[in-house]
């Protein structure tokens, strides 16, 4: 998954504070209709979603680390994150 795709999907899902289910729903909406649920694209689609969920976990960890260190200027810029 390209990072710009991830950013677009994360924004559509509600930001860093979105759940995995919300992220997956937003990702499915960005796919073409024929590849959304077709069995031929299943393995590729699941790998693509796993990459996106990995990036989401990384951004959540960055948010938590910044929050724990007290870098509030970073935390304030991360839209959608639960505080």
PDB file of C-alpha atoms in Angstrom:
ATOM      1  CA  UNK A   1       0.000   0.000   0.000  1.00  0.00           C
ATOM      2  CA  UNK A   2       1.297   3.395  -0.917  1.00  0.00           C
ATOM      3  CA  UNK A   3       1.615   5.867   1.931  1.00  0.00           C
ATOM      4  CA  UNK A   4      -0.637   8.391   0.224  1.00  0.00           C
ATOM      5  CA  UNK A   5      -3.301   5.675  -0.115  1.00  0.00           C
ATOM      6  CA  UNK A   6      -2.920   4.942   3.570  1.00  0.00           C
ATOM      7  CA  UNK A   7      -3.264   8.643   4.461  1.00  0.00           C
ATOM      8  CA  UNK A   8      -6.402   8.978   2.341  1.00  0.00           C
ATOM      9  CA  UNK A   9      -7.980   5.880   3.885  1.00  0.00           C
ATOM     10  CA  UNK A  10      -7.000   6.896   7.422  1.00  0.00           C
ATOM     11  CA  UNK A  11      -8.544  10.335   6.914  1.00  0.00           C
ATOM     12  CA  UNK A  12     -11.735   8.782   5.551  1.00  0.00           C
ATOM     13  CA  UNK A  13     -11.868   6.379   8.507  1.00  0.00           C
ATOM     14  CA  UNK A  14     -11.593   9.175  11.051  1.00  0.00           C
ATOM     15  CA  UNK A  15      -7.909   9.585  11.779  1.00  0.00           C
ATOM     16  CA  UNK A  16      -5.444   7.739  13.989  1.00  0.00           C
ATOM     17  CA  UNK A  17      -8.108   6.992  16.568  1.00  0.00           C
ATOM     18  CA  UNK A  18     -10.192   4.877  14.177  1.00  0.00           C
ATOM     19  CA  UNK A  19     -10.746   1.199  14.880  1.00  0.00           C
ATOM     20  CA  UNK A  20      -9.449  -1.568  12.640  1.00  0.00           C
ATOM     21  CA  UNK A  21     -12.983  -2.250  11.412  1.00  0.00           C
ATOM     22  CA  UNK A  22     -13.506   1.406  10.461  1.00  0.00           C
ATOM     23  CA  UNK A  23     -10.172   1.377   8.625  1.00  0.00           C
ATOM     24  CA  UNK A  24     -11.078  -1.778   6.697  1.00  0.00           C
ATOM     25  CA  UNK A  25     -14.498  -0.369   5.735  1.00  0.00           C
ATOM     26  CA  UNK A  26     -12.882   2.829   4.470  1.00  0.00           C
ATOM     27  CA  UNK A  27     -10.291   0.781   2.560  1.00  0.00           C
ATOM     28  CA  UNK A  28     -13.005  -1.299   0.885  1.00  0.00           C
ATOM     29  CA  UNK A  29     -14.724   1.883  -0.263  1.00  0.00           C
ATOM     30  CA  UNK A  30     -11.543   2.979  -2.028  1.00  0.00           C
ATOM     31  CA  UNK A  31     -11.291  -0.239  -4.064  1.00  0.00           C
ATOM     32  CA  UNK A  32     -12.858  -0.727  -7.460  1.00  0.00           C
ATOM     33  CA  UNK A  33     -16.210  -2.478  -7.284  1.00  0.00           C
ATOM     34  CA  UNK A  34     -15.079  -5.606  -9.149  1.00  0.00           C
ATOM     35  CA  UNK A  35     -12.111  -6.196  -6.809  1.00  0.00           C
ATOM     36  CA  UNK A  36     -13.926  -5.322  -3.596  1.00  0.00           C
ATOM     37  CA  UNK A  37     -15.206  -8.788  -2.735  1.00  0.00           C
ATOM     38  CA  UNK A  38     -14.283 -11.007  -5.701  1.00  0.00           C
ATOM     39  CA  UNK A  39     -12.611 -14.290  -4.763  1.00  0.00           C
ATOM     40  CA  UNK A  40      -9.876 -13.944  -7.410  1.00  0.00           C
ATOM     41  CA  UNK A  41      -8.479 -10.840  -5.689  1.00  0.00           C
ATOM     42  CA  UNK A  42      -8.848 -12.121  -2.146  1.00  0.00           C
ATOM     43  CA  UNK A  43      -5.185 -12.919  -1.365  1.00  0.00           C
ATOM     44  CA  UNK A  44      -3.921  -9.650  -2.825  1.00  0.00           C
ATOM     45  CA  UNK A  45      -6.659  -7.679  -1.103  1.00  0.00           C
ATOM     46  CA  UNK A  46      -5.863  -9.245   2.275  1.00  0.00           C
ATOM     47  CA  UNK A  47      -2.143  -8.542   1.872  1.00  0.00           C
ATOM     48  CA  UNK A  48      -2.958  -4.936   0.952  1.00  0.00           C
ATOM     49  CA  UNK A  49      -5.207  -4.569   4.000  1.00  0.00           C
ATOM     50  CA  UNK A  50      -2.546  -6.089   6.271  1.00  0.00           C
ATOM     51  CA  UNK A  51      -0.044  -3.501   5.025  1.00  0.00           C
ATOM     52  CA  UNK A  52      -2.529  -0.757   5.804  1.00  0.00           C
ATOM     53  CA  UNK A  53      -3.255  -2.117   9.271  1.00  0.00           C
ATOM     54  CA  UNK A  54       0.493  -2.329   9.921  1.00  0.00           C
ATOM     55  CA  UNK A  55       0.873   1.336   8.972  1.00  0.00           C
ATOM     56  CA  UNK A  56      -2.078   2.207  11.218  1.00  0.00           C
ATOM     57  CA  UNK A  57      -0.450   0.374  14.131  1.00  0.00           C
ATOM     58  CA  UNK A  58       2.795   2.274  13.506  1.00  0.00           C
ATOM     59  CA  UNK A  59       1.023   5.623  13.528  1.00  0.00           C
ATOM     60  CA  UNK A  60      -0.827   4.683  16.731  1.00  0.00           C
ATOM     61  CA  UNK A  61       2.504   3.764  18.345  1.00  0.00           C
ATOM     62  CA  UNK A  62       3.990   7.090  17.255  1.00  0.00           C
ATOM     63  CA  UNK A  63       1.006   8.887  18.751  1.00  0.00           C
ATOM     64  CA  UNK A  64       1.265   6.968  22.028  1.00  0.00           C
ATOM     65  CA  UNK A  65       5.019   7.596  22.218  1.00  0.00           C
ATOM     66  CA  UNK A  66       4.569  11.323  21.611  1.00  0.00           C
ATOM     67  CA  UNK A  67       1.775  11.424  24.181  1.00  0.00           C
ATOM     68  CA  UNK A  68       3.896   9.605  26.783  1.00  0.00           C
ATOM     69  CA  UNK A  69       6.881  11.920  26.238  1.00  0.00           C
ATOM     70  CA  UNK A  70       4.736  14.998  26.576  1.00  0.00           C
ATOM     71  CA  UNK A  71       5.245  16.271  23.025  1.00  0.00           C
ATOM     72  CA  UNK A  72       1.852  17.936  22.986  1.00  0.00           C
ATOM     73  CA  UNK A  73       2.594  19.938  19.863  1.00  0.00           C
ATOM     74  CA  UNK A  74       2.729  16.648  17.938  1.00  0.00           C
ATOM     75  CA  UNK A  75      -0.344  15.213  19.640  1.00  0.00           C
ATOM     76  CA  UNK A  76      -2.343  18.351  18.882  1.00  0.00           C
ATOM     77  CA  UNK A  77      -1.594  18.029  15.163  1.00  0.00           C
ATOM     78  CA  UNK A  78      -2.761  14.416  14.863  1.00  0.00           C
ATOM     79  CA  UNK A  79      -6.371  14.802  13.878  1.00  0.00           C
ATOM     80  CA  UNK A  80      -8.820  12.153  14.924  1.00  0.00           C
ATOM     81  CA  UNK A  81      -6.672  10.641  17.637  1.00  0.00           C
ATOM     82  CA  UNK A  82      -8.386   9.907  20.907  1.00  0.00           C
ATOM     83  CA  UNK A  83      -6.919  11.958  23.720  1.00  0.00           C
TER      84      UNK A  83
END
